[in-house]
Short mmCIF file of C-alpha atoms in Angstrom, two decimals:
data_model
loop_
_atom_site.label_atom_id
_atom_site.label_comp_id
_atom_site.label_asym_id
_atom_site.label_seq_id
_atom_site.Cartn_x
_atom_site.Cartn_y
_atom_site.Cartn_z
CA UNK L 1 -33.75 -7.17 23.59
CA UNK L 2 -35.64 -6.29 20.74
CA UNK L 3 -35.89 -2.53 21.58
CA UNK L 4 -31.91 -2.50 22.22
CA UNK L 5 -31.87 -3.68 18.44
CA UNK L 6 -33.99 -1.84 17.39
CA UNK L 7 -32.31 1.41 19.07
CA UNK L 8 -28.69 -0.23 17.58
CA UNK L 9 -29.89 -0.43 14.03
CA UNK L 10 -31.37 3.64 14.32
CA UNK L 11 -28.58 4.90 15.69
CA UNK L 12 -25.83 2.89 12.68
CA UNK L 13 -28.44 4.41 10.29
CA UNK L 14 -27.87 7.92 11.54
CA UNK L 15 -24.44 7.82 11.61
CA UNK L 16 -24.47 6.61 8.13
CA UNK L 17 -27.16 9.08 6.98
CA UNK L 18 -24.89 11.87 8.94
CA UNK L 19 -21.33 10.47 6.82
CA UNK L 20 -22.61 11.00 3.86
CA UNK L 21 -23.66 14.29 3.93
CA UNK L 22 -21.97 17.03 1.57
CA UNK L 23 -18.78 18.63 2.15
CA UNK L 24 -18.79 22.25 1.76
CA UNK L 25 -16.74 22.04 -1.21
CA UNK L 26 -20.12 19.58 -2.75
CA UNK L 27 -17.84 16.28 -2.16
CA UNK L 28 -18.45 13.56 0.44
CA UNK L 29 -16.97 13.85 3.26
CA UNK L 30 -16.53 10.54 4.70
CA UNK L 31 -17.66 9.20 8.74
CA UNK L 32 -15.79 8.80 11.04
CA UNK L 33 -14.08 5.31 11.57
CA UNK L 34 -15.60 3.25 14.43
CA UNK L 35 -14.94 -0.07 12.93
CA UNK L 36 -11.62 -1.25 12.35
CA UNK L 37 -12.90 -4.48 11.05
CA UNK L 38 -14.62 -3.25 8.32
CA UNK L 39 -11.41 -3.83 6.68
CA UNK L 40 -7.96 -4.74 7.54
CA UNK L 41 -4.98 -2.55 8.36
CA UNK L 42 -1.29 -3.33 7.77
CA UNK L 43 1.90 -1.70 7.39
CA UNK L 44 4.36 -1.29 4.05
CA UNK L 45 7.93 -1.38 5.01
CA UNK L 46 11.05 -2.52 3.53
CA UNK L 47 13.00 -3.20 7.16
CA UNK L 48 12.92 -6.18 8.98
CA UNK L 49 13.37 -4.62 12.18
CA UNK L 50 10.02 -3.97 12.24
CA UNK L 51 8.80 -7.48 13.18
CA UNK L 52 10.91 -7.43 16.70
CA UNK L 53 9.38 -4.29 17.85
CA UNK L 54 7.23 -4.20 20.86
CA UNK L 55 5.46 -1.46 18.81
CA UNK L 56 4.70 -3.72 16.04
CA UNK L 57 3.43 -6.55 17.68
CA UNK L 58 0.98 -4.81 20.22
CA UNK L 59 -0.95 -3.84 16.86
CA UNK L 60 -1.79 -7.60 16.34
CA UNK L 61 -1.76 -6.91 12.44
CA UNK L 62 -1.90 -9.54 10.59
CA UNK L 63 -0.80 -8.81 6.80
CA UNK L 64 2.21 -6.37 5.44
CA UNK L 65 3.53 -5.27 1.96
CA UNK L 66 7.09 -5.55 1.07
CA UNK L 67 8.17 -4.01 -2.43
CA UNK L 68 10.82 -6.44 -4.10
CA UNK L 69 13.25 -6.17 -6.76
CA UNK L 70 12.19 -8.67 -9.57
CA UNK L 71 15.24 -9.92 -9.82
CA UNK L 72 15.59 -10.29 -6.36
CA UNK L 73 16.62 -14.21 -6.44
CA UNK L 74 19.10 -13.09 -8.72
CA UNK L 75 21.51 -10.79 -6.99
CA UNK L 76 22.65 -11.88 -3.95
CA UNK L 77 22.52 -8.79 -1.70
CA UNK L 78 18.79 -8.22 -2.53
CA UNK L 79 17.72 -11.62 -2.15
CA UNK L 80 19.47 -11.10 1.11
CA UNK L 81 17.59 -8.42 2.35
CA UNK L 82 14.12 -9.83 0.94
CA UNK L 83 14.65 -13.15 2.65
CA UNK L 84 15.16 -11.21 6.08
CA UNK L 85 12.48 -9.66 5.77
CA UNK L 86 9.83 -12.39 4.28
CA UNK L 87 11.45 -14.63 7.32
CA UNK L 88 10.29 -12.23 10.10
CA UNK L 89 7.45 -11.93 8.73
CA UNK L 90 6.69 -15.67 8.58
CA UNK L 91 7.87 -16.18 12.43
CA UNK L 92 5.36 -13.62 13.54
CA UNK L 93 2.46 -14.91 11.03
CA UNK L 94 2.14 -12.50 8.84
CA UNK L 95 0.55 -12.69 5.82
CA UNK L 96 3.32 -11.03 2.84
CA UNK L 97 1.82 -8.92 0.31
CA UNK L 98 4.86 -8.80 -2.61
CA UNK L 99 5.08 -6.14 -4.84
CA UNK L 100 7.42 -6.38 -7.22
CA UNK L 101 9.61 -3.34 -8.84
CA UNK L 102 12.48 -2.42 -10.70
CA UNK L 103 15.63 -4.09 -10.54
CA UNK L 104 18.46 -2.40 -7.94
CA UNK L 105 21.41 -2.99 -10.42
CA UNK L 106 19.54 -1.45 -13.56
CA UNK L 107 16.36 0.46 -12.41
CA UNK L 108 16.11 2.93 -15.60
CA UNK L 109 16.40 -1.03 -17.76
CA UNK L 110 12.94 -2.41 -17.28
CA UNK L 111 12.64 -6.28 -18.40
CA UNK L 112 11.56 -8.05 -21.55
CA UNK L 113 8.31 -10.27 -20.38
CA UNK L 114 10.57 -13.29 -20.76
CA UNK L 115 13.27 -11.72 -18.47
CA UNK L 116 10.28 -10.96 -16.42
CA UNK L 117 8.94 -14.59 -16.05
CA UNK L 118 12.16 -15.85 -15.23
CA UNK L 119 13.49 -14.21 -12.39
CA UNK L 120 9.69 -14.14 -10.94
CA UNK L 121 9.49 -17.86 -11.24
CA UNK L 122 12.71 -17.99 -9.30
CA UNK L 123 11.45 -15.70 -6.45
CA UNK L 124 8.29 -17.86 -6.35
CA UNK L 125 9.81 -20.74 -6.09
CA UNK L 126 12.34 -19.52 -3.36
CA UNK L 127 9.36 -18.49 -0.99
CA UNK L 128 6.45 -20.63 -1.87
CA UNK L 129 4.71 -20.05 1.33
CA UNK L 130 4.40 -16.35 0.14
CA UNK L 131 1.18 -16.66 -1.93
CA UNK L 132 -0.29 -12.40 -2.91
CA UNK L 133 1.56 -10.84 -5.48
CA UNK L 134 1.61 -7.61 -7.60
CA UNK L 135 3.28 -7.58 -10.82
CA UNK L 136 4.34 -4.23 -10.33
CA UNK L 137 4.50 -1.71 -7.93
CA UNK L 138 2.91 1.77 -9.26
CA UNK L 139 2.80 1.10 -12.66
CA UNK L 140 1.52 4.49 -13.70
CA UNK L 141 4.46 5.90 -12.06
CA UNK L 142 6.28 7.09 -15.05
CA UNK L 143 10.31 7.27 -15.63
CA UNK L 144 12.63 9.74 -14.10
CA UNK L 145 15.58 10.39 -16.35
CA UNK L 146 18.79 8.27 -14.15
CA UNK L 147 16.84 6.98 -11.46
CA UNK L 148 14.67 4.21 -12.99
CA UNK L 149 11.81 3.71 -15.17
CA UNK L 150 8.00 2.32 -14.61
CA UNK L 151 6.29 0.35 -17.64
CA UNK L 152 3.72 1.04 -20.50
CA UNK L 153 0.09 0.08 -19.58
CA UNK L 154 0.56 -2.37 -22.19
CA UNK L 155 3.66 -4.22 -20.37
CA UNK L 156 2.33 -3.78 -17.20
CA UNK L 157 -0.43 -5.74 -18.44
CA UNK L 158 2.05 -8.62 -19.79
CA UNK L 159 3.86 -8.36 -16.58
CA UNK L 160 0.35 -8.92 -14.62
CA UNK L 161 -0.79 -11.99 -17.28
CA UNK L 162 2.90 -13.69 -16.70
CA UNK L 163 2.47 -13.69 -12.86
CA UNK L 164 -0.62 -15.19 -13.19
CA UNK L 165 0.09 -17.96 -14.82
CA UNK L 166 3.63 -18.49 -13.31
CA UNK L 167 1.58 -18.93 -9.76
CA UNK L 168 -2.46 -19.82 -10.60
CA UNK L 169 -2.90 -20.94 -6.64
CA UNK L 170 -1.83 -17.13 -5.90
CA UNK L 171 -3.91 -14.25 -5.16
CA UNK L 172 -2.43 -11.83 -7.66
CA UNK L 173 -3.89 -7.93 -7.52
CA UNK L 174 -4.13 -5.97 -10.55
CA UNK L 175 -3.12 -2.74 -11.84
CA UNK L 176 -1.16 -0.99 -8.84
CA UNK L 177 -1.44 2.69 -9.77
CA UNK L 178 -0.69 6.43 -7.98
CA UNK L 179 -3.24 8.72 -7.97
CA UNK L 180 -1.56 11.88 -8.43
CA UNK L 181 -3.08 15.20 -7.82
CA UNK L 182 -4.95 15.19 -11.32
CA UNK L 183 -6.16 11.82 -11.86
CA UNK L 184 -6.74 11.91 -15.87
CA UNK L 185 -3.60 10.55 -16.67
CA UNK L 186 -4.40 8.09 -13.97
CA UNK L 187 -7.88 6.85 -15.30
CA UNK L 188 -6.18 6.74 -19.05
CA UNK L 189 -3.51 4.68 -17.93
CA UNK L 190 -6.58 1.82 -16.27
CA UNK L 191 -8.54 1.88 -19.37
CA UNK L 192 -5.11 1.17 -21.42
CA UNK L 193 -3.88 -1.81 -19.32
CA UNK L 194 -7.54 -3.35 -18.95
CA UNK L 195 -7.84 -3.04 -22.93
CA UNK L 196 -4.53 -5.14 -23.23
CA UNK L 197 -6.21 -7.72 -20.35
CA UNK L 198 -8.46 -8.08 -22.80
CA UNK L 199 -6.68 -8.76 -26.26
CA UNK L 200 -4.17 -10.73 -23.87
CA UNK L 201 -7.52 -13.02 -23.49
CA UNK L 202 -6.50 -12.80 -19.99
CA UNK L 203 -9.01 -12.74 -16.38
CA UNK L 204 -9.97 -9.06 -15.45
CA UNK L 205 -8.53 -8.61 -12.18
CA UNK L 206 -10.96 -8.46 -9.00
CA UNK L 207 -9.12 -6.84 -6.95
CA UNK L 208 -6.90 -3.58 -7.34
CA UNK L 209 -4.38 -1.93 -6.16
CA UNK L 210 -4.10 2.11 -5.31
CA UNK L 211 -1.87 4.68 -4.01
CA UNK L 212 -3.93 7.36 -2.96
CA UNK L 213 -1.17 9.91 -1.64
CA UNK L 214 -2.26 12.68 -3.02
CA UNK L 215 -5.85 12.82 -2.22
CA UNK L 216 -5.55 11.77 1.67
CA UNK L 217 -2.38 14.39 2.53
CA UNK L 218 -4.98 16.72 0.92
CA UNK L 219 -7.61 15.54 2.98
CA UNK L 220 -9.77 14.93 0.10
CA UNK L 221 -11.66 12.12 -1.21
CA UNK L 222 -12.84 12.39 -4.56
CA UNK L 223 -9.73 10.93 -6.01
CA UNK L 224 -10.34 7.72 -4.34
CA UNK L 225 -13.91 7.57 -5.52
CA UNK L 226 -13.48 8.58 -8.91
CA UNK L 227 -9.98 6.08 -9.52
CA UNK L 228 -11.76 2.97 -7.13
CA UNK L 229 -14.63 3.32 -9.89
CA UNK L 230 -12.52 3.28 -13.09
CA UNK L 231 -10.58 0.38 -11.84
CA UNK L 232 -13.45 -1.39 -10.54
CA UNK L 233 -14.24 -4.57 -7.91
CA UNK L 234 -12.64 -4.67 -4.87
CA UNK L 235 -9.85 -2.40 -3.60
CA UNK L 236 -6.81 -2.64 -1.49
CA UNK L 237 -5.01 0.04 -0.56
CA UNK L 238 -1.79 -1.05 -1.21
CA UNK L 239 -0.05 2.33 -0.11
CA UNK L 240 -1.37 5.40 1.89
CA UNK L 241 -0.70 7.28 4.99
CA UNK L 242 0.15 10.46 6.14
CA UNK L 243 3.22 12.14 4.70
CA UNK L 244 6.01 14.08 7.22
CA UNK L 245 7.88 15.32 4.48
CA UNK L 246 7.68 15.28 1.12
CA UNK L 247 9.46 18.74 -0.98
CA UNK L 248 8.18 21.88 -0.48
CA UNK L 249 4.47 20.60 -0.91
CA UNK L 250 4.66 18.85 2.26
CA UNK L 251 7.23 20.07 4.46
CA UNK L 252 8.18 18.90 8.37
CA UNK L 253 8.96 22.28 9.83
CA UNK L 254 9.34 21.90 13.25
CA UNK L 255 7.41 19.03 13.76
CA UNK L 256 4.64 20.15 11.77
CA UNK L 257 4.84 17.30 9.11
CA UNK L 258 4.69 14.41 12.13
CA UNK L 259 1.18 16.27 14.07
CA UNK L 260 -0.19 16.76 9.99
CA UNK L 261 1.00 12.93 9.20
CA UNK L 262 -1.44 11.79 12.48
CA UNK L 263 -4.05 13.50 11.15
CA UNK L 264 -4.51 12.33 7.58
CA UNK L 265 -4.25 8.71 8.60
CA UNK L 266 -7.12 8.54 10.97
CA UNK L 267 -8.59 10.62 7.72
CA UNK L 268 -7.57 7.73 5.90
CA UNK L 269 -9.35 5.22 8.17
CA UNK L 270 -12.20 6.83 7.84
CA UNK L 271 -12.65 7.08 4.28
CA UNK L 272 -11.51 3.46 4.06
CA UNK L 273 -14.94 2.64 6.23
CA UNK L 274 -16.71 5.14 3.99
CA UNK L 275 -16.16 2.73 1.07
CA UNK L 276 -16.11 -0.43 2.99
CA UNK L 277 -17.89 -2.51 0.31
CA UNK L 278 -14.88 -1.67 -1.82
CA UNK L 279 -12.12 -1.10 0.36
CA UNK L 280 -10.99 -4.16 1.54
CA UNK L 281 -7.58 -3.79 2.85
CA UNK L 282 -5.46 -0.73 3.71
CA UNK L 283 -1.26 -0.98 3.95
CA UNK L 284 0.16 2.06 5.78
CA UNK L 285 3.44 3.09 4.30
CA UNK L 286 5.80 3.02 5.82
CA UNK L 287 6.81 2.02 9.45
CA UNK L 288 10.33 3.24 9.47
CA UNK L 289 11.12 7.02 9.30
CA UNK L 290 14.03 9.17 7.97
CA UNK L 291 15.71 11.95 8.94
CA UNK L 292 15.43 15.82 8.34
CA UNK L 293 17.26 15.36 4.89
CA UNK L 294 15.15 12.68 3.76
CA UNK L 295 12.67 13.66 0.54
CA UNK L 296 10.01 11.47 1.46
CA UNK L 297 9.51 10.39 4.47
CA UNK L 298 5.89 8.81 5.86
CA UNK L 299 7.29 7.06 8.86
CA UNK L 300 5.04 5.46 11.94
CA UNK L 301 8.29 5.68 13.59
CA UNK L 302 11.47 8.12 13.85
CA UNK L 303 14.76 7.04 12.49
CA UNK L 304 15.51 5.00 15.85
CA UNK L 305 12.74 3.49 15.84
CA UNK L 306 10.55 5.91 18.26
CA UNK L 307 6.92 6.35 17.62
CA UNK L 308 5.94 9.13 16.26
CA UNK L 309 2.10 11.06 16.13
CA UNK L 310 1.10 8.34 12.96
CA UNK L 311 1.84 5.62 15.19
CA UNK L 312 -0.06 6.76 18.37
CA UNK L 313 -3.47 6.96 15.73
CA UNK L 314 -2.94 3.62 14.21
CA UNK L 315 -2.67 2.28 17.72
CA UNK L 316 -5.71 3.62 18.65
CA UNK L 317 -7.51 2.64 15.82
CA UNK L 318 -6.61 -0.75 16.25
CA UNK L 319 -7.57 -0.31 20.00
CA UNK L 320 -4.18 -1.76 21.05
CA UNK L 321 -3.24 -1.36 24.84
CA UNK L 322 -0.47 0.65 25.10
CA UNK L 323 -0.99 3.63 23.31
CA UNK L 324 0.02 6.68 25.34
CA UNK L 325 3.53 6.33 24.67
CA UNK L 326 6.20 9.00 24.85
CA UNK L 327 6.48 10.04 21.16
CA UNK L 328 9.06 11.35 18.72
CA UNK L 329 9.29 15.22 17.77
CA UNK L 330 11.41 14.05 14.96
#
């Protein structure tokens, strides 16, 4: 017995010793994932549907991410859809990660603080059993002229310190930022909002939230690393995943997008066990695909619901017992 553990500990030491070696490029390049439970996997998605597939529930995940309207409770076809959504969620145990957004009715209007606190207080008290929040899903976003607009660092930070006092029993995760494909905007944006946590006299977060898009569909790390560090504690990942289509950058030409989509998320697991002690959580977005006029599309699953390549690696991953299923060339 004590040679067997002693054999055990070598061999976890060389395959640590062999993940961190240098890429060619000089960055890490991280080990392969053998350990699902190093953190915990779920899935982003904004349709209910999802919790009555076979497909779903053979992954036995246990948490999920659902991006809400603030104003939600306030509009009755959104609070529609949300409350579908948070009640499938509930019947299959599933832990609801909220992230709230802009409104539907006036995206490109983003709300005073005091707009803010009331229709949040509203939305808590409408699903109290719901009890991880975000005050706002990718802050650092920015605004595109029409469609809708994303806050200051400053108001995010506002928006983070109302939440937390509106729901102190809560588990409510900081700064949810992008990483974009140069990260300096990115890093300014965390040192902004964590300057206002401060002359807000409000807690630091300890955990964070990150989108890390463009470095995974790039197969690249270094993003991660160098935006995990800048924000700091622990780490969820509230978004990531392997993109089918997204513009010309990322294109799905026939089928391409779905076999490169497979590929970056067992990438993406096994960065997430490269930085284990940070990376605590990891939300695949999304479940439900689009079709071939879509503009972004990250789907686990085709438009009718089909599995696609993504969904065959997650299922792996999570060593689930149906795997080799007939998938989805679109």
């Amino acid at each position: 017995m004590k040679l067997l553990r002693l054999f055990t500990a070598i061999a976890a030491l060389c395959l640590a010793l062999a993940g961190s070696a240098p890429s060619a490029g000089g960055r890490t390049a991280p080990p392969r994932a053998h350990a699902a439970s190093a953190y915990l996997v779920g899935i982003g998605d904004e349709q209910p549907e999802m919790f009555g597939s076979p497909l779903w529930r053979q992954l036995h995940t246990r948490i999920a991410r659902y991006i809400a309207p603030y104003d939600a409770v306030l509009h009755r076809d959104s609070l529609a859809r949300v409350t579908s959504w948070i009640r499938g969620a509930e019947e299959q145990h599933t832990q609801v990660l909220v992230a709230f957004y802009h409104s539907q009715h006036k995206p490109t209007v983003l709300p005073t603080v005091a707009q803010y606190r009331h229709a949040v207080q509203k939305f808590l008290k409408r699903f109290p059993y719901v009890r991880q929040y975000q005050a706002w899903d990718e802050a650092n976003r920015g605004t595109v002229h029409r469609y809708f607009s994303s806050p200051s660092a400053s108001t995010a930070a506002q928006y983070y310190q109302a939440l937390l006092r509106l729901c102190k029993k809560c588990t409510v995760i900081g700064l949810d930022v992008l990483d974009q494909s140069k990260i300096g905007p990115t890093l300014a944006y965390i040192q902004e909002f964590k300057r206002e946590v401060n002359r807000l006299h409000t807690v630091m977060p300890r955990i964070w939230g990150l989108h890390d898009y463009s470095d995974v569909n790039r197969l690249e790390s270094w993003r991660t690393r160098e935006v995990s560090r800048a924000l700091g504690g622990q780490v969820w990942l509230t978004e990531t995943g392997g993109i089918v289509q997204f513009g010309g950058a990322f294109p799905n030409r026939h089928g391409s997008g779905l076999t490169r989509a497979a590929k970056v998320i067992k990438y993406t697991f096994s960065l997430a066990y490269s930085q284990a002690a940070r990376i605590r959580r990891l939300y695949l977005y999304d479940w439900t695909g689009g079709v071939n006029a879509t503009r972004f599309d990250a789907g686990l699953t085709d438009a009718h619901h089909h599995p696609r390549p993504g969904y065959v690696a997650v299922c792996r991953h999570l060593n689930a017992p149906k795997c080799s299923v007939r998938i989805s060339r679109h």
